[in-house]
């Protein structure tokens, strides 16, 4: 059953279309000091290799703003400048050639300053993301709606939207992030019924590792399944490359995007006769750089193993001291248990390369 996505306007963040039926893009944010150009470029390049399609950079001062042009010249994915409080940083970021701004028009000064930023963004055809966060909601909205509520978050977003619309600016996308999943869900649902702008989904301050990924998958996944959302960021404490992997895993699980390895591995039980966990961990680690969509199975016994392995693009089903390697449903050969991971990795890489060559031959 396919998901019917909510119709929206389309904007462009550099080369990436957002909304209007475009593929749901995966974003991340650097955690380097933007003023450290070399370190920031290295991290963006790592994110790009992992599949990141848009990257956001913190711009806390003029030195960081001045670094943007040099960073942008060395990377090939769109850059969004994250701006707070000082409208001059937004103007400097635009002059540096950024592909998008993330700001709240209400906290960068009076109408004249907002107008200056919007005029420059419009001239450069640079979109603006209005980012509302439950943790920094303005006092006015909380007072009017009884605290940090979904209604207050939506009211805040709409107030900022009207500021831009009054200046005849419509290249807008919106986020309504909260650390509490139910609050985030209600806010996005309410906003989706009010406007047709593309929405950027995320659970803010989700945490680290497994817990953060689960919270993000629940919040983002529920909305995506309802057709809401045009671009996503999984916010995790630590290496932002993991955010990209989690983002594509969420999209892949709903059939919305296919990129990289989808690992299928059994949970193990008393029937298991090989080290499924060890093989799966090595396979996932060694194939993380493969961009071509492949379903790879690591199964541990003869009950469900052969069937699951056959349904994958490549797979291995364990037996007592050996594994049976499958490719597109057909057995290839038996391998010793100690060679299972290596054999599966080699077969997966071979298949990815062959399918890539075949695709190029038909272009």
CSV table of C-alpha atoms in Angstrom, one decimal:
chain,number,residue,atom,x,y,z
A,1,UNK,CA,0.0,0.0,0.0
A,2,UNK,CA,1.6,3.3,-1.1
A,3,UNK,CA,1.5,6.5,0.9
A,4,UNK,CA,-0.4,9.4,-0.5
A,5,UNK,CA,1.6,12.5,0.3
A,6,UNK,CA,0.1,15.8,1.3
A,7,UNK,CA,0.2,18.3,-1.7
A,8,UNK,CA,2.5,21.2,-1.1
A,9,UNK,CA,4.2,24.1,-2.9
A,10,UNK,CA,7.7,23.3,-4.0
A,11,UNK,CA,10.9,25.2,-3.1
A,12,UNK,CA,14.5,24.6,-4.1
A,13,UNK,CA,17.4,24.5,-1.7
A,14,UNK,CA,20.2,24.8,-4.2
A,15,UNK,CA,19.9,21.7,-6.4
A,16,UNK,CA,17.5,19.9,-4.1
A,17,UNK,CA,13.7,20.3,-4.7
A,18,UNK,CA,11.6,20.2,-1.5
A,19,UNK,CA,7.9,19.6,-1.5
A,20,UNK,CA,5.6,19.5,-4.5
A,21,UNK,CA,6.0,15.7,-4.9
A,22,UNK,CA,9.9,15.7,-4.8
A,23,UNK,CA,11.6,12.8,-3.0
A,24,UNK,CA,11.7,13.4,0.7
A,25,UNK,CA,15.2,14.7,1.3
A,26,UNK,CA,17.5,13.8,4.2
A,27,UNK,CA,19.3,16.6,6.1
A,28,UNK,CA,21.8,16.9,8.9
A,29,UNK,CA,23.7,19.6,10.7
A,30,UNK,CA,27.4,19.9,11.3
A,31,UNK,CA,28.7,19.8,14.9
A,32,UNK,CA,32.0,21.3,14.1
A,33,UNK,CA,32.9,25.0,14.8
A,34,UNK,CA,31.9,26.6,11.5
A,35,UNK,CA,34.9,29.0,11.9
A,36,UNK,CA,37.1,25.9,11.6
A,37,UNK,CA,36.9,25.6,7.8
A,38,UNK,CA,39.0,22.5,7.3
A,39,UNK,CA,37.2,20.5,10.0
A,40,UNK,CA,33.8,21.6,8.8
A,41,UNK,CA,34.6,20.7,5.1
A,42,UNK,CA,35.8,17.3,6.2
A,43,UNK,CA,32.6,16.6,8.1
A,44,UNK,CA,30.3,17.8,5.2
A,45,UNK,CA,32.2,15.6,2.8
A,46,UNK,CA,31.6,12.6,5.1
A,47,UNK,CA,28.0,13.5,5.4
A,48,UNK,CA,27.7,13.8,1.6
A,49,UNK,CA,29.3,10.3,1.1
A,50,UNK,CA,26.7,8.9,3.5
A,51,UNK,CA,23.9,10.4,1.4
A,52,UNK,CA,23.1,13.6,3.1
A,53,UNK,CA,21.3,15.9,0.7
A,54,UNK,CA,21.2,19.2,2.6
A,55,UNK,CA,23.4,20.3,5.5
A,56,UNK,CA,22.9,23.1,8.0
A,57,UNK,CA,25.7,25.1,9.7
A,58,UNK,CA,25.5,27.2,12.8
A,59,UNK,CA,26.4,30.9,12.2
A,60,UNK,CA,26.9,32.4,15.6
A,61,UNK,CA,29.0,35.4,14.6
A,62,UNK,CA,30.6,37.3,11.7
A,63,UNK,CA,33.7,35.1,11.6
A,64,UNK,CA,31.5,32.0,11.0
A,65,UNK,CA,29.5,33.9,8.4
A,66,UNK,CA,32.8,34.8,6.6
A,67,UNK,CA,33.8,31.2,6.6
A,68,UNK,CA,30.7,30.1,4.6
A,69,UNK,CA,31.9,31.1,1.2
A,70,UNK,CA,35.1,29.1,1.6
A,71,UNK,CA,33.3,26.1,2.9
A,72,UNK,CA,30.7,26.2,0.2
A,73,UNK,CA,33.4,26.3,-2.5
A,74,UNK,CA,34.8,22.9,-1.3
A,75,UNK,CA,31.5,20.9,-1.0
A,76,UNK,CA,28.9,19.8,-3.4
A,77,UNK,CA,25.7,19.7,-1.3
A,78,UNK,CA,23.4,22.7,-0.5
A,79,UNK,CA,24.3,24.6,2.7
A,80,UNK,CA,21.7,26.2,5.0
A,81,UNK,CA,22.8,28.9,7.4
A,82,UNK,CA,21.3,28.7,10.9
A,83,UNK,CA,20.7,32.3,12.1
A,84,UNK,CA,19.5,33.7,15.4
A,85,UNK,CA,19.0,37.2,16.7
A,86,UNK,CA,21.4,39.2,14.4
A,87,UNK,CA,19.9,40.0,11.0
A,88,UNK,CA,23.4,41.0,9.8
A,89,UNK,CA,24.5,37.4,10.0
A,90,UNK,CA,21.7,36.5,7.6
A,91,UNK,CA,22.8,39.2,5.2
A,92,UNK,CA,26.4,38.0,5.4
A,93,UNK,CA,25.4,34.4,4.9
A,94,UNK,CA,23.4,35.3,1.8
A,95,UNK,CA,26.3,37.3,0.4
A,96,UNK,CA,28.5,34.2,1.0
A,97,UNK,CA,26.1,32.2,-1.3
A,98,UNK,CA,24.3,29.9,1.0
A,99,UNK,CA,21.4,27.9,-0.4
A,100,UNK,CA,18.9,28.5,2.5
A,101,UNK,CA,18.3,30.3,5.8
A,102,UNK,CA,16.9,28.9,9.0
A,103,UNK,CA,15.6,31.7,11.2
A,104,UNK,CA,12.6,33.1,13.1
A,105,UNK,CA,11.7,36.5,11.6
A,106,UNK,CA,10.5,37.5,14.9
A,107,UNK,CA,13.8,37.3,16.7
A,108,UNK,CA,16.1,39.2,14.2
A,109,UNK,CA,14.8,42.7,14.9
A,110,UNK,CA,12.0,45.0,13.8
A,111,UNK,CA,10.2,45.1,10.4
A,112,UNK,CA,13.0,47.0,8.7
A,113,UNK,CA,15.5,44.3,9.5
A,114,UNK,CA,13.2,41.5,8.4
A,115,UNK,CA,12.5,43.3,5.2
A,116,UNK,CA,16.2,43.7,4.5
A,117,UNK,CA,16.8,40.0,4.9
A,118,UNK,CA,13.7,39.0,2.9
A,119,UNK,CA,14.6,41.4,0.1
A,120,UNK,CA,18.1,39.9,-0.3
A,121,UNK,CA,16.8,36.3,0.0
A,122,UNK,CA,14.2,37.0,-2.7
A,123,UNK,CA,16.8,38.5,-5.0
A,124,UNK,CA,19.0,35.4,-4.7
A,125,UNK,CA,16.0,33.0,-4.7
A,126,UNK,CA,17.1,31.6,-1.4
A,127,UNK,CA,14.3,29.9,0.7
A,128,UNK,CA,13.8,30.5,4.4
A,129,UNK,CA,12.9,27.9,6.9
A,130,UNK,CA,10.8,29.1,9.8
A,131,UNK,CA,11.9,26.9,12.7
A,132,UNK,CA,9.7,26.8,15.8
A,133,UNK,CA,11.1,24.9,18.7
A,134,UNK,CA,9.0,24.0,21.8
A,135,UNK,CA,12.0,24.7,24.0
A,136,UNK,CA,12.3,28.4,22.8
A,137,UNK,CA,8.7,29.3,22.2
A,138,UNK,CA,8.0,33.0,22.8
A,139,UNK,CA,6.2,34.2,25.9
A,140,UNK,CA,3.4,35.7,23.9
A,141,UNK,CA,2.4,32.4,22.4
A,142,UNK,CA,2.6,30.5,25.6
A,143,UNK,CA,0.5,33.1,27.5
A,144,UNK,CA,-2.1,33.0,24.8
A,145,UNK,CA,-2.4,29.2,24.6
A,146,UNK,CA,-1.7,28.1,28.1
A,147,UNK,CA,1.9,27.1,27.9
A,148,UNK,CA,4.0,25.0,25.5
A,149,UNK,CA,1.1,23.5,23.4
A,150,UNK,CA,0.7,22.4,19.8
A,151,UNK,CA,-1.7,25.3,19.3
A,152,UNK,CA,0.9,27.8,20.6
A,153,UNK,CA,3.6,26.3,18.3
A,154,UNK,CA,1.3,26.6,15.3
A,155,UNK,CA,0.3,30.1,16.2
A,156,UNK,CA,4.0,31.1,16.5
A,157,UNK,CA,4.8,29.6,13.1
A,158,UNK,CA,1.8,31.2,11.4
A,159,UNK,CA,2.8,34.6,12.8
A,160,UNK,CA,6.2,34.3,11.3
A,161,UNK,CA,4.8,33.1,8.0
A,162,UNK,CA,2.5,36.1,7.8
A,163,UNK,CA,5.6,38.4,8.3
A,164,UNK,CA,7.1,36.9,5.2
A,165,UNK,CA,3.9,36.8,3.2
A,166,UNK,CA,3.3,40.4,3.9
A,167,UNK,CA,6.6,41.1,2.1
A,168,UNK,CA,5.4,39.0,-0.8
A,169,UNK,CA,7.8,36.2,0.1
A,170,UNK,CA,6.6,32.6,-0.3
A,171,UNK,CA,9.8,30.4,-0.6
A,172,UNK,CA,9.1,29.1,2.8
A,173,UNK,CA,9.4,25.8,4.6
A,174,UNK,CA,8.4,25.2,8.2
A,175,UNK,CA,9.4,23.0,11.2
A,176,UNK,CA,7.7,22.5,14.5
A,177,UNK,CA,10.1,20.5,16.6
A,178,UNK,CA,9.7,19.2,20.2
A,179,UNK,CA,11.4,16.6,22.3
A,180,UNK,CA,8.0,15.1,23.2
A,181,UNK,CA,6.7,13.0,20.3
A,182,UNK,CA,3.0,13.5,21.0
A,183,UNK,CA,3.4,17.2,21.1
A,184,UNK,CA,5.4,17.2,17.9
A,185,UNK,CA,2.8,15.0,16.1
A,186,UNK,CA,-0.1,17.3,17.1
A,187,UNK,CA,1.7,20.4,16.1
A,188,UNK,CA,2.6,19.2,12.6
A,189,UNK,CA,-0.9,17.8,12.0
A,190,UNK,CA,-2.5,21.1,13.0
A,191,UNK,CA,-0.1,23.1,10.8
A,192,UNK,CA,-0.5,20.7,7.8
A,193,UNK,CA,-4.2,21.6,7.8
A,194,UNK,CA,-3.5,25.3,7.8
A,195,UNK,CA,-0.9,25.8,5.1
A,196,UNK,CA,0.5,24.3,1.9
A,197,UNK,CA,4.1,25.0,2.6
A,198,UNK,CA,6.6,22.1,2.7
A,199,UNK,CA,7.3,20.8,6.1
A,200,UNK,CA,10.7,19.9,7.6
A,201,UNK,CA,10.2,17.0,10.2
A,202,UNK,CA,12.2,16.3,13.2
A,203,UNK,CA,12.1,15.4,16.9
A,204,UNK,CA,14.5,17.8,18.6
A,205,UNK,CA,16.9,16.8,21.3
A,206,UNK,CA,16.0,13.2,20.7
A,207,UNK,CA,19.0,11.9,22.5
A,208,UNK,CA,21.8,9.6,21.5
A,209,UNK,CA,22.1,6.2,19.9
A,210,UNK,CA,19.2,3.8,20.0
A,211,UNK,CA,16.9,5.9,22.2
A,212,UNK,CA,17.3,8.9,19.9
A,213,UNK,CA,16.8,6.9,16.8
A,214,UNK,CA,13.7,5.2,18.1
A,215,UNK,CA,12.1,8.5,19.2
A,216,UNK,CA,12.9,10.0,15.8
A,217,UNK,CA,11.6,7.0,13.9
A,218,UNK,CA,8.3,7.0,15.8
A,219,UNK,CA,7.7,10.8,15.4
A,220,UNK,CA,8.9,11.2,11.9
A,221,UNK,CA,7.6,7.8,10.7
A,222,UNK,CA,4.1,8.4,12.0
A,223,UNK,CA,3.8,11.7,10.1
A,224,UNK,CA,5.4,10.4,6.9
A,225,UNK,CA,2.9,7.5,7.0
A,226,UNK,CA,0.1,10.0,7.1
A,227,UNK,CA,1.6,11.8,4.1
A,228,UNK,CA,3.0,14.7,6.1
A,229,UNK,CA,6.6,15.8,5.6
A,230,UNK,CA,8.9,16.8,2.7
A,231,UNK,CA,12.4,16.8,4.2
A,232,UNK,CA,13.6,15.2,7.5
A,233,UNK,CA,16.4,15.5,10.0
A,234,UNK,CA,17.1,12.9,12.7
A,235,UNK,CA,18.7,14.8,15.6
A,236,UNK,CA,21.1,12.6,17.4
A,237,UNK,CA,23.8,13.4,19.9
A,238,UNK,CA,27.2,12.5,18.4
A,239,UNK,CA,28.5,11.9,14.9
A,240,UNK,CA,26.0,13.5,12.4
A,241,UNK,CA,26.7,10.8,9.9
A,242,UNK,CA,24.5,8.5,12.0
A,243,UNK,CA,21.6,10.9,11.5
A,244,UNK,CA,21.8,10.4,7.8
A,245,UNK,CA,21.8,6.6,8.1
A,246,UNK,CA,18.8,6.8,10.5
A,247,UNK,CA,17.0,9.1,8.1
A,248,UNK,CA,17.3,6.8,5.2
A,249,UNK,CA,16.4,3.8,7.3
A,250,UNK,CA,13.1,5.6,8.3
A,251,UNK,CA,12.3,6.4,4.7
A,252,UNK,CA,13.3,2.9,3.5
A,253,UNK,CA,11.0,1.2,6.1
A,254,UNK,CA,8.0,3.1,4.6
A,255,UNK,CA,8.9,2.5,1.0
A,256,UNK,CA,9.5,6.2,0.4
A,257,UNK,CA,13.2,6.1,-0.6
A,258,UNK,CA,15.7,3.4,-1.4
A,259,UNK,CA,19.4,4.0,-0.8
A,260,UNK,CA,22.2,1.8,0.5
A,261,UNK,CA,22.0,-1.5,2.3
A,262,UNK,CA,18.9,-2.7,4.0
A,263,UNK,CA,20.1,-5.4,6.4
A,264,UNK,CA,17.7,-8.2,7.3
A,265,UNK,CA,19.0,-10.4,10.1
A,266,UNK,CA,17.2,-12.8,12.4
A,267,UNK,CA,16.9,-12.0,16.1
A,268,UNK,CA,18.6,-15.4,16.9
A,269,UNK,CA,17.2,-18.2,19.1
A,270,UNK,CA,18.1,-21.6,20.4
A,271,UNK,CA,18.1,-23.0,16.8
A,272,UNK,CA,20.8,-20.6,15.7
A,273,UNK,CA,24.0,-22.5,14.8
A,274,UNK,CA,26.2,-19.6,13.6
A,275,UNK,CA,27.3,-16.2,14.9
A,276,UNK,CA,24.6,-14.2,13.3
A,277,UNK,CA,25.3,-11.1,15.4
A,278,UNK,CA,29.0,-11.0,14.5
A,279,UNK,CA,28.4,-11.6,10.8
A,280,UNK,CA,25.6,-9.0,10.6
A,281,UNK,CA,27.7,-6.4,12.4
A,282,UNK,CA,30.6,-6.9,10.1
A,283,UNK,CA,28.4,-6.8,7.0
A,284,UNK,CA,26.6,-3.7,8.1
A,285,UNK,CA,29.9,-1.9,8.9
A,286,UNK,CA,31.8,-2.9,5.7
A,287,UNK,CA,28.9,-2.1,3.4
A,288,UNK,CA,27.9,1.3,4.8
A,289,UNK,CA,29.6,3.1,1.9
A,290,UNK,CA,27.5,1.3,-0.7
A,291,UNK,CA,24.9,3.7,-2.1
A,292,UNK,CA,23.1,1.3,-4.5
A,293,UNK,CA,19.9,0.0,-2.9
A,294,UNK,CA,20.4,-3.7,-1.9
A,295,UNK,CA,18.6,-6.0,0.5
A,296,UNK,CA,21.1,-8.1,2.4
A,297,UNK,CA,20.0,-11.0,4.6
A,298,UNK,CA,22.0,-12.7,7.4
A,299,UNK,CA,20.0,-15.7,8.8
A,300,UNK,CA,20.9,-18.2,11.4
A,301,UNK,CA,19.0,-21.5,10.9
A,302,UNK,CA,17.2,-23.7,8.5
A,303,UNK,CA,13.6,-22.7,9.5
A,304,UNK,CA,13.2,-19.2,8.1
A,305,UNK,CA,16.7,-18.6,6.9
A,306,UNK,CA,16.7,-20.0,3.4
A,307,UNK,CA,13.3,-18.3,2.6
A,308,UNK,CA,14.4,-14.9,3.9
A,309,UNK,CA,17.8,-15.1,2.2
A,310,UNK,CA,16.1,-16.0,-1.1
A,311,UNK,CA,13.9,-12.9,-0.9
A,312,UNK,CA,16.9,-10.6,-0.5
A,313,UNK,CA,19.2,-9.4,-3.3
A,314,UNK,CA,22.0,-11.3,-1.6
A,315,UNK,CA,21.9,-13.3,1.6
A,316,UNK,CA,23.4,-16.1,3.6
A,317,UNK,CA,21.6,-18.8,5.7
A,318,UNK,CA,23.6,-20.5,8.4
A,319,UNK,CA,23.8,-24.2,9.1
A,320,UNK,CA,26.1,-26.2,11.4
A,321,UNK,CA,29.5,-24.7,10.7
A,322,UNK,CA,28.6,-23.4,7.2
A,323,UNK,CA,26.5,-20.9,5.4
A,324,UNK,CA,24.6,-21.1,2.1
A,325,UNK,CA,25.1,-18.0,0.0
A,326,UNK,CA,22.1,-16.8,-2.1
A,327,UNK,CA,21.9,-14.2,-4.9
A,328,UNK,CA,18.5,-13.1,-6.3
A,329,UNK,CA,16.9,-16.2,-4.7
A,330,UNK,CA,19.3,-18.8,-6.1
A,331,UNK,CA,21.9,-20.6,-4.1
A,332,UNK,CA,25.5,-19.7,-5.2
A,333,UNK,CA,27.7,-21.9,-3.0
A,334,UNK,CA,28.4,-23.1,0.5
A,335,UNK,CA,31.0,-21.3,2.6
A,336,UNK,CA,32.6,-22.1,5.9
A,337,UNK,CA,31.2,-20.3,8.9
A,338,UNK,CA,34.4,-18.2,9.3
A,339,UNK,CA,34.1,-17.1,5.7
A,340,UNK,CA,30.4,-16.1,5.8
A,341,UNK,CA,30.8,-12.4,6.4
A,342,UNK,CA,33.6,-12.0,3.8
A,343,UNK,CA,31.7,-14.0,1.2
A,344,UNK,CA,28.5,-12.0,1.7
A,345,UNK,CA,30.3,-8.7,1.6
A,346,UNK,CA,32.1,-9.6,-1.6
A,347,UNK,CA,28.9,-10.8,-3.3
A,348,UNK,CA,27.0,-7.7,-2.3
A,349,UNK,CA,29.8,-5.4,-3.7
A,350,UNK,CA,29.9,-7.5,-6.9
A,351,UNK,CA,26.2,-7.2,-7.4
A,352,UNK,CA,26.2,-3.4,-6.6
A,353,UNK,CA,28.9,-2.9,-9.2
A,354,UNK,CA,27.3,-5.0,-11.9
A,355,UNK,CA,23.9,-3.3,-11.5
A,356,UNK,CA,25.6,0.0,-11.6
A,357,UNK,CA,27.3,-0.9,-14.9
A,358,UNK,CA,24.0,-2.2,-16.3
A,359,UNK,CA,22.2,1.0,-15.4
A,360,UNK,CA,25.0,3.1,-17.0
A,361,UNK,CA,24.8,1.0,-20.2
A,362,UNK,CA,21.1,1.9,-20.6
A,363,UNK,CA,21.5,5.7,-20.0
